[in-house]
Amino acid sequence: DARWDAVVPADPSKDKTTPFEDATHYNNFFEFGTDKDDPAARAGQLTTAPWSVTVDGLVNAPGAIALEDLIGPSQLEERIYRLRCVEAWSMVIPWLGIPLADVIKRADPKSEARYVRFETLVRPEEMPGQRSRFGLIDWPYVEGLRLDEAMHPLAFLAVGNYGRVLPNQNGAPLRLVVPWKYGFKSIKSIVRISLVKDAPMNSWQQIAPNEYGFYANVNPDVDHPRWSQSTERRLPNSLFSPNRIDTRLFNGYDEVANLYAGMDLRKHF
Amino acid sequence: MQTSPRLILLWRVLVFFAALSPLGYWSAQVALGHAGPEPGQYLLLKFGLCALVLLLLTLALTPLTRLTGWRGFTAIRRQLGLWCFAYALLHLTSYVLFILGLDVSLLWDDIQRRPYIIVGALALLGLLVMAVTSNRVSMRRLGKRWKRVHSLVYGVLLLVLLHFFWVVRADMAEWAGYALAGAALLLLRLDALSRRLPALGRRLRLR
């Protein structure tokens, strides 16, 4: 009873859906290792049911909510979004889920809430990346959005992709999808959603503040210090055609531009 | 330990095919579509890591010779060094061909602005100098200076480790392993340690 194709690319010939095999075997999910094929190889052991999400902070209705109850009241829909990784590759993925705004509204934020903070599961016995002694990420992985960003109709909580339940390596059982921001903002395997007053320090900003900011909006004019962001490699590609396309501001989702009116996007990268 | 020239030759041929086999394996993976959605990136990373492993192996040969006294290790030194250069060259080629799509202006932009590219380029330059002077003619012509030219290898190792360090993102474990191996090999070059290797080899009954 999902609303299929609720959001689809304006030009499907330019944004062809990435094959399932590629979207599920080329992942950054450092809880399971640093190689692109580590998550597919190692995430199978993650227990995703039962799953509950703690909604807390500046809300009138805090509590630990079972995943079914978090999602249940909303209408499931399918959205085909472009996903632009900060590493300059991109895919097009059909997600299944609900608007993030639904969950936030049900939590009933207090008036002083300004930001939303998200946290990934910490379970080293099932997440080998969290057992590494040389890891740079201070677990749990943390991400954040400004409240108005989180309430934007495009911000999405996914429980599935390609018309089925989310594979573990893609962030099962619940992940964020913010299509106008670099992929690392779309935090996986969420266990906590907190409404807070101040901007949360997200994990990548903590590791390398000169390379990763809080906003992380896709922007061809603001380079990563180590590579250009003006183009991206649309995957899958082949050896002799890198499939390079121009990167668009906000990943082509112009409808979010008003969220950043008057802001210096070079400063707030 | 005495080994007949024929056995040494066989050993060198074996090493040749062992060093060639990763190239064959990874090429086959790409050809069969098993290299994931970004085969260029796959080859880039494999070639780069292989070059580093070969560099470490090459640097291990002298201490191994001192430890065991076996001529076979010295006999493959030039070969392994050249293989290291070959994989480093394949690494660069993959970058220019598969990642940049032969857009040379992008490469120039990278070289000017990205420190890890500059460091990698310098390391490759060092390997190139050693590769072109690795033949007998150059050895004869350079005489005593040959050894000095080839001590570039230590600088190259440090540059390569720095190049690798700058691309590490979330976990230092893999890098730390290679850095530790590199540091150990550099330490074994110190006279105080290097001098003791033959005696240690005898005690361990390696020679």
Coordinates of C-alpha atoms in Angstrom, one line a residue:
Chain A
D1 CA 0.0 0.0 0.0
A2 CA 2.9 2.3 -0.7
R3 CA 2.6 5.3 -3.1
W4 CA 4.9 4.2 -5.8
D5 CA 6.9 6.7 -7.8
A6 CA 5.8 9.5 -5.5
V7 CA 8.9 11.5 -6.5
V8 CA 10.8 10.7 -9.7
P9 CA 13.6 12.4 -11.6
A10 CA 12.4 15.2 -13.9
D11 CA 14.3 13.6 -16.7
P12 CA 14.6 9.8 -16.2
S13 CA 16.8 9.4 -19.3
K14 CA 19.5 11.5 -17.5
D15 CA 19.0 9.9 -14.1
K16 CA 18.7 6.2 -14.8
T17 CA 18.2 4.1 -11.7
T18 CA 21.4 2.6 -10.5
P19 CA 21.3 -1.3 -10.7
F20 CA 20.4 -2.8 -7.3
E21 CA 23.6 -4.9 -7.3
D22 CA 25.7 -1.7 -7.5
A23 CA 23.7 0.3 -4.9
T24 CA 24.1 -2.6 -2.5
H25 CA 27.7 -3.5 -3.0
Y26 CA 29.4 -0.1 -3.2
N27 CA 28.8 1.6 0.1
N28 CA 30.4 3.8 2.7
F29 CA 29.2 2.5 6.1
F30 CA 32.3 2.7 8.3
E31 CA 30.8 0.7 11.1
F32 CA 31.4 -2.3 8.8
G33 CA 34.8 -1.3 7.4
T34 CA 36.4 1.2 5.1
D35 CA 36.4 -0.6 1.8
K36 CA 33.4 -0.1 -0.5
D37 CA 32.6 -3.8 -0.4
D38 CA 33.0 -4.3 3.3
P39 CA 29.4 -3.3 4.2
A40 CA 27.9 -5.8 1.8
A41 CA 30.2 -8.5 3.1
R42 CA 29.9 -7.8 6.8
A43 CA 26.6 -6.1 7.5
G44 CA 24.6 -9.4 7.3
Q45 CA 25.2 -10.1 10.9
L46 CA 23.5 -6.9 12.1
T47 CA 20.3 -7.6 14.1
T48 CA 17.7 -5.2 12.9
A49 CA 14.6 -6.5 14.6
P50 CA 13.4 -5.6 17.1
W51 CA 14.4 -2.0 16.6
S52 CA 13.4 1.0 18.6
V53 CA 14.3 4.7 18.1
T54 CA 14.6 7.0 21.0
V55 CA 13.0 10.4 20.3
D56 CA 14.1 12.9 22.9
G57 CA 15.4 16.3 23.7
L58 CA 13.2 19.4 23.2
V59 CA 10.0 17.6 22.5
N60 CA 6.7 17.3 24.2
A61 CA 6.3 13.6 23.4
P62 CA 9.6 11.9 24.1
G63 CA 10.1 8.2 24.3
A64 CA 11.5 5.0 22.9
I65 CA 9.3 4.1 19.9
A66 CA 9.3 0.7 18.2
L67 CA 10.2 1.1 14.5
E68 CA 6.7 -0.1 13.4
D69 CA 5.1 2.6 15.5
L70 CA 7.4 5.2 14.2
I71 CA 6.6 4.4 10.6
G72 CA 3.1 3.0 10.9
P73 CA 1.1 6.1 11.2
S74 CA 2.5 7.5 7.9
Q75 CA 1.8 6.6 4.3
L76 CA 4.8 4.8 2.8
E77 CA 6.0 6.2 -0.4
E78 CA 8.7 5.6 -3.0
R79 CA 11.0 8.4 -4.0
I80 CA 13.7 8.1 -6.6
Y81 CA 16.5 10.4 -5.5
R82 CA 19.9 11.3 -6.8
L83 CA 22.6 10.5 -4.2
R84 CA 25.8 12.5 -4.5
C85 CA 28.7 11.3 -2.4
V86 CA 31.3 13.8 -1.2
E87 CA 33.9 11.6 -2.9
A88 CA 32.5 12.8 -6.3
W89 CA 30.6 9.8 -7.4
S90 CA 26.8 9.6 -7.6
M91 CA 23.9 7.1 -8.0
V92 CA 20.2 7.2 -8.5
I93 CA 18.3 5.2 -5.9
P94 CA 14.6 4.4 -5.3
W95 CA 13.9 4.7 -1.6
L96 CA 10.8 3.6 0.3
G97 CA 9.9 5.4 3.4
I98 CA 8.2 8.4 5.0
P99 CA 8.8 12.2 5.2
L100 CA 11.1 13.0 8.2
A101 CA 8.7 15.9 9.0
D102 CA 6.0 13.3 10.0
V103 CA 8.1 11.9 12.7
I104 CA 9.2 15.3 14.0
K105 CA 5.7 16.6 14.1
R106 CA 4.5 13.6 16.1
A107 CA 7.2 14.2 18.6
D108 CA 5.8 17.8 19.0
P109 CA 9.0 19.9 19.2
K110 CA 9.2 22.6 21.8
S111 CA 9.6 26.2 20.6
E112 CA 13.2 26.4 21.5
A113 CA 14.2 23.4 19.3
R114 CA 16.4 24.6 16.4
Y115 CA 18.2 21.5 15.3
V116 CA 17.7 17.8 14.9
R117 CA 20.5 15.4 16.0
F118 CA 20.7 11.8 14.7
E119 CA 22.7 8.9 16.1
T120 CA 23.6 5.6 14.7
L121 CA 23.6 2.3 16.6
V122 CA 26.7 1.4 18.6
R123 CA 27.1 -2.4 18.7
P124 CA 30.8 -3.3 18.3
E125 CA 30.0 -7.1 18.5
E126 CA 28.0 -6.8 15.3
M127 CA 29.9 -3.8 13.8
P128 CA 33.5 -4.7 13.2
G129 CA 34.5 -1.1 12.2
Q130 CA 33.6 0.0 15.7
R131 CA 36.1 -2.5 17.1
S132 CA 39.1 -1.1 15.2
R133 CA 41.7 0.4 17.5
F134 CA 42.8 2.8 14.8
G135 CA 39.4 4.2 14.0
L136 CA 39.1 8.0 13.7
I137 CA 35.3 8.2 14.3
D138 CA 34.3 8.7 17.8
W139 CA 31.2 6.3 17.9
P140 CA 28.3 6.8 17.7
Y141 CA 28.2 8.3 14.2
V142 CA 26.3 11.6 14.6
E143 CA 24.6 13.8 12.0
G144 CA 22.4 16.8 12.3
L145 CA 20.1 19.1 10.3
R146 CA 18.6 22.5 11.0
L147 CA 15.0 22.0 12.0
D148 CA 13.7 23.8 8.9
E149 CA 15.9 21.5 6.8
A150 CA 14.5 18.5 8.6
M151 CA 10.9 19.7 8.0
H152 CA 11.5 20.2 4.3
P153 CA 9.2 17.9 2.3
L154 CA 12.3 16.4 0.5
A155 CA 13.9 15.2 3.8
F156 CA 13.1 11.5 4.0
L157 CA 13.4 8.5 6.4
A158 CA 13.9 5.3 4.4
V159 CA 13.0 1.8 5.5
G160 CA 13.4 0.2 2.1
N161 CA 14.9 0.6 -1.4
Y162 CA 14.2 -1.0 -4.7
G163 CA 10.7 -1.9 -3.5
R164 CA 12.0 -4.1 -0.7
V165 CA 13.2 -3.9 2.9
L166 CA 16.4 -1.9 3.3
P167 CA 19.5 -4.2 3.0
N168 CA 21.6 -3.9 6.1
Q169 CA 24.5 -2.4 4.2
N170 CA 22.3 0.5 3.1
G171 CA 21.5 1.5 6.7
A172 CA 18.7 -0.9 7.8
P173 CA 16.3 -0.7 9.3
L174 CA 16.0 3.1 9.3
R175 CA 18.1 5.7 7.6
L176 CA 17.9 9.3 6.6
V177 CA 17.9 10.5 3.0
V178 CA 18.7 14.2 2.4
P179 CA 19.1 14.3 -1.4
W180 CA 20.5 17.8 -1.7
K181 CA 23.3 17.2 0.7
Y182 CA 26.4 15.0 0.4
G183 CA 25.7 11.4 1.2
F184 CA 27.5 11.3 4.6
K185 CA 24.6 13.5 6.0
S186 CA 22.2 10.6 5.3
I187 CA 22.9 8.8 8.5
K188 CA 22.3 5.0 8.7
S189 CA 20.8 2.6 11.2
I190 CA 19.3 5.4 13.3
V191 CA 18.6 4.7 17.0
R192 CA 18.1 8.2 18.3
I193 CA 16.5 11.4 17.1
S194 CA 16.9 14.4 19.4
L195 CA 15.6 17.9 19.0
V196 CA 18.2 20.3 20.3
K197 CA 18.9 24.0 20.7
D198 CA 22.5 24.1 19.2
A199 CA 23.9 22.7 16.0
P200 CA 25.2 19.2 16.8
M201 CA 28.8 18.4 15.9
N202 CA 28.5 15.8 13.1
S203 CA 31.1 13.0 13.0
W204 CA 33.0 14.1 9.9
Q205 CA 33.2 17.7 11.0
Q206 CA 34.7 16.4 14.2
I207 CA 37.4 14.5 12.3
A208 CA 38.2 17.1 9.7
P209 CA 36.5 20.4 10.2
N210 CA 38.4 22.0 7.3
E211 CA 37.1 19.3 4.9
Y212 CA 33.5 18.7 6.1
G213 CA 31.1 21.3 7.4
F214 CA 27.8 21.1 9.1
Y215 CA 25.7 21.9 6.1
A216 CA 27.4 19.8 3.4
N217 CA 25.1 21.0 0.7
V218 CA 26.1 19.7 -2.7
N219 CA 27.8 22.6 -4.3
P220 CA 29.9 22.5 -7.5
D221 CA 31.6 25.9 -6.6
V222 CA 33.0 24.8 -3.2
D223 CA 35.7 22.3 -3.6
H224 CA 36.7 19.7 -1.1
P225 CA 40.3 20.7 -0.1
R226 CA 41.6 17.5 -1.8
W227 CA 39.4 17.3 -4.9
S228 CA 37.1 19.3 -7.1
Q229 CA 33.4 19.1 -6.6
S230 CA 32.4 20.6 -9.9
T231 CA 31.8 17.3 -11.6
E232 CA 30.8 13.8 -10.5
R233 CA 31.2 10.2 -11.8
R234 CA 27.7 8.8 -12.2
L235 CA 27.9 5.1 -11.4
P236 CA 28.1 2.5 -12.7
N237 CA 30.7 3.7 -15.1
S238 CA 33.3 1.8 -17.2
L239 CA 37.0 1.9 -17.6
F240 CA 37.0 4.1 -20.7
S241 CA 34.1 6.3 -19.9
P242 CA 34.2 7.7 -16.4
N243 CA 30.7 9.0 -17.0
R244 CA 31.5 12.4 -15.7
I245 CA 28.6 14.8 -15.4
D246 CA 28.4 18.3 -14.1
T247 CA 27.5 18.6 -10.4
R248 CA 24.5 20.9 -9.7
L249 CA 23.9 23.2 -6.8
F250 CA 21.9 21.4 -4.1
N251 CA 22.3 18.3 -6.3
G252 CA 19.7 19.8 -8.7
Y253 CA 17.0 20.1 -6.0
D254 CA 16.4 23.8 -6.5
E255 CA 13.4 23.8 -4.3
V256 CA 15.6 23.9 -1.2
A257 CA 17.4 27.1 -2.2
N258 CA 15.2 29.3 0.0
L259 CA 16.4 27.5 3.1
Y260 CA 19.8 29.1 2.5
A261 CA 18.7 32.6 1.2
G262 CA 21.3 35.2 2.2
M263 CA 23.8 32.7 3.5
D264 CA 27.4 32.6 2.3
L265 CA 27.6 29.0 1.2
R266 CA 31.4 29.1 1.0
K267 CA 31.5 29.9 4.7
H268 CA 28.7 27.5 5.6
F269 CA 30.0 24.6 3.5
Chain B
M1 CA 73.4 -21.4 1.6
Q2 CA 74.5 -22.4 -1.9
T3 CA 71.9 -22.5 -4.7
S4 CA 72.8 -23.5 -8.3
P5 CA 72.5 -20.9 -11.0
R6 CA 69.7 -22.9 -12.6
L7 CA 67.7 -22.8 -9.4
I8 CA 68.2 -19.1 -9.1
L9 CA 67.0 -18.6 -12.7
L10 CA 63.9 -20.7 -11.9
W11 CA 63.3 -18.6 -8.8
R12 CA 63.6 -15.4 -10.8
V13 CA 61.1 -16.7 -13.3
L14 CA 58.7 -17.7 -10.4
V15 CA 59.0 -14.2 -8.9
F16 CA 58.3 -12.7 -12.4
F17 CA 55.0 -14.6 -12.7
A18 CA 54.1 -14.0 -9.0
A19 CA 54.5 -10.3 -9.6
L20 CA 52.6 -10.4 -12.8
S21 CA 49.7 -12.4 -11.5
P22 CA 47.8 -9.6 -9.5
L23 CA 47.7 -7.6 -12.7
G24 CA 46.1 -10.6 -14.5
Y25 CA 43.7 -11.3 -11.7
W26 CA 42.5 -7.7 -11.3
S27 CA 42.1 -7.3 -15.1
A28 CA 40.1 -10.5 -15.2
Q29 CA 37.9 -9.2 -12.3
V30 CA 37.2 -6.1 -14.3
A31 CA 36.6 -8.0 -17.6
L32 CA 34.1 -10.3 -15.8
G33 CA 32.3 -7.4 -14.2
H34 CA 33.3 -8.4 -10.7
A35 CA 35.0 -5.2 -9.9
G36 CA 32.0 -3.2 -8.8
P37 CA 30.3 -0.1 -10.3
E38 CA 33.6 1.8 -10.6
P39 CA 36.2 -0.4 -12.1
G40 CA 38.6 2.4 -12.7
Q41 CA 38.7 3.3 -9.0
Y42 CA 39.0 -0.4 -8.2
L43 CA 42.1 -0.7 -10.4
L44 CA 43.5 2.6 -9.1
L45 CA 43.4 1.4 -5.5
K46 CA 44.7 -2.1 -6.2
F47 CA 47.6 -0.9 -8.3
G48 CA 48.6 1.7 -5.7
L49 CA 48.5 -0.7 -2.8
C50 CA 50.4 -3.3 -4.9
A51 CA 53.2 -0.8 -5.7
L52 CA 53.5 -0.1 -1.9
V53 CA 53.7 -3.8 -1.1
L54 CA 56.4 -4.3 -3.7
L55 CA 58.3 -1.3 -2.4
L56 CA 58.3 -2.9 1.1
L57 CA 59.3 -6.3 -0.3
T58 CA 62.1 -4.8 -2.3
L59 CA 63.4 -3.0 0.9
A60 CA 63.1 -6.3 2.8
L61 CA 65.6 -8.1 0.4
T62 CA 68.8 -6.6 1.8
P63 CA 68.0 -7.4 5.5
L64 CA 66.8 -10.9 4.4
T65 CA 70.1 -11.4 2.5
R66 CA 72.1 -10.4 5.6
L67 CA 69.9 -12.6 7.8
T68 CA 70.1 -15.7 5.6
G69 CA 73.1 -15.2 3.3
W70 CA 70.9 -16.5 0.5
R71 CA 71.9 -15.1 -2.9
G72 CA 68.3 -15.5 -4.2
F73 CA 67.1 -12.4 -2.4
T74 CA 69.7 -10.2 -4.0
A75 CA 69.0 -11.8 -7.4
I76 CA 65.4 -10.5 -7.5
R77 CA 66.1 -7.0 -6.1
R78 CA 66.2 -5.2 -9.4
Q79 CA 63.2 -7.1 -10.7
L80 CA 61.0 -6.3 -7.7
G81 CA 62.1 -2.7 -7.8
L82 CA 61.0 -2.5 -11.5
W83 CA 57.8 -4.2 -10.7
C84 CA 57.1 -1.6 -8.0
F85 CA 57.7 1.1 -10.6
A86 CA 55.4 -0.7 -13.1
Y87 CA 52.5 -0.9 -10.7
A88 CA 53.1 2.7 -9.6
L89 CA 52.9 3.7 -13.3
L90 CA 49.7 1.6 -13.7
H91 CA 48.4 3.5 -10.7
L92 CA 49.0 6.9 -12.3
T93 CA 47.7 5.6 -15.6
S94 CA 44.5 4.5 -14.0
Y95 CA 44.1 7.9 -12.4
V96 CA 44.7 9.8 -15.6
L97 CA 42.8 7.4 -17.9
F98 CA 39.9 6.0 -15.8
I99 CA 39.3 8.7 -13.2
L100 CA 40.1 11.9 -15.0
G101 CA 39.0 10.5 -18.4
L102 CA 42.3 11.7 -20.0
D103 CA 41.4 15.3 -19.2
V104 CA 44.9 16.6 -18.8
S105 CA 43.8 20.0 -17.6
L106 CA 42.2 18.3 -14.6
L107 CA 45.5 16.6 -13.8
W108 CA 47.4 19.9 -14.0
D109 CA 44.8 21.4 -11.7
D110 CA 45.3 18.5 -9.3
I111 CA 49.1 18.7 -9.3
Q112 CA 49.0 22.4 -8.5
R113 CA 46.5 22.2 -5.7
R114 CA 46.3 18.8 -4.1
P115 CA 49.2 18.0 -1.8
Y116 CA 48.7 14.2 -1.9
I117 CA 48.9 14.3 -5.7
I118 CA 52.1 16.3 -5.6
V119 CA 53.6 13.9 -3.0
G120 CA 52.5 10.9 -5.1
A121 CA 54.0 12.5 -8.3
L122 CA 57.3 13.1 -6.5
A123 CA 57.4 9.5 -5.3
L124 CA 56.8 8.3 -8.8
L125 CA 59.5 10.6 -10.1
G126 CA 61.9 9.0 -7.6
L127 CA 61.0 5.5 -8.8
L128 CA 61.4 6.6 -12.4
V129 CA 65.0 7.8 -11.7
M130 CA 65.8 4.5 -10.1
A131 CA 64.1 2.5 -12.8
V132 CA 66.1 4.2 -15.6
T133 CA 69.4 3.8 -13.8
S134 CA 68.8 0.2 -12.8
N135 CA 70.6 -1.3 -15.8
R136 CA 74.2 -2.4 -15.8
V137 CA 75.4 0.4 -18.1
S138 CA 74.1 3.0 -15.6
M139 CA 75.6 1.1 -12.7
R140 CA 79.0 1.2 -14.4
R141 CA 78.7 4.7 -15.5
L142 CA 77.5 6.1 -12.2
G143 CA 80.1 4.0 -10.2
K144 CA 80.0 5.1 -6.6
R145 CA 77.2 7.6 -7.1
W146 CA 74.9 4.7 -8.1
K147 CA 74.3 3.8 -4.5
R148 CA 73.6 7.4 -3.6
V149 CA 71.0 7.7 -6.4
H150 CA 69.3 4.5 -5.3
S151 CA 69.1 5.6 -1.7
L152 CA 66.3 7.7 -3.1
V153 CA 64.2 4.6 -2.2
Y154 CA 64.0 5.7 1.4
G155 CA 62.6 9.1 0.5
V156 CA 60.2 7.4 -1.9
L157 CA 58.9 5.2 0.9
L158 CA 58.3 8.1 3.1
L159 CA 56.5 10.0 0.3
V160 CA 54.4 7.0 -0.5
L161 CA 53.3 6.6 3.1
L162 CA 52.5 10.3 3.3
H163 CA 50.5 10.0 0.0
F164 CA 48.6 7.1 1.5
F165 CA 48.1 8.8 4.9
W166 CA 46.4 11.7 3.2
V167 CA 43.8 9.6 1.5
V168 CA 42.9 7.6 4.6
R169 CA 39.4 8.6 5.8
A170 CA 37.9 6.8 8.7
D171 CA 40.3 4.2 10.0
M172 CA 44.1 4.3 10.3
A173 CA 44.5 0.6 10.9
E174 CA 45.5 -0.5 7.4
W175 CA 47.8 2.5 7.0
A176 CA 49.4 1.9 10.4
G177 CA 50.3 -1.7 9.4
Y178 CA 52.2 -0.5 6.3
A179 CA 53.8 2.3 8.1
L180 CA 55.0 0.0 10.8
A181 CA 56.5 -2.4 8.3
G182 CA 58.1 0.5 6.5
A183 CA 59.5 1.9 9.8
A184 CA 60.9 -1.6 10.7
L185 CA 62.6 -1.9 7.4
L186 CA 64.2 1.6 7.7
L187 CA 65.4 0.7 11.2
L188 CA 67.0 -2.4 9.9
R189 CA 69.2 -0.1 7.7
L190 CA 70.8 1.4 10.7
D191 CA 74.3 0.1 11.0
A192 CA 73.8 -0.9 14.7
L193 CA 71.0 -3.3 13.7
S194 CA 72.1 -4.2 10.2
R195 CA 75.5 -5.5 11.6
R196 CA 73.8 -7.9 13.9
L197 CA 71.7 -9.6 11.3
P198 CA 74.2 -12.3 10.1
A199 CA 74.8 -13.4 13.7
L200 CA 71.1 -13.4 14.4
G201 CA 70.6 -15.5 11.3
R202 CA 73.1 -18.0 12.5
R203 CA 71.5 -18.2 15.9
L204 CA 68.1 -18.8 14.2
R205 CA 69.8 -21.4 11.9
L206 CA 68.8 -19.4 8.9
R207 CA 72.3 -19.4 7.5

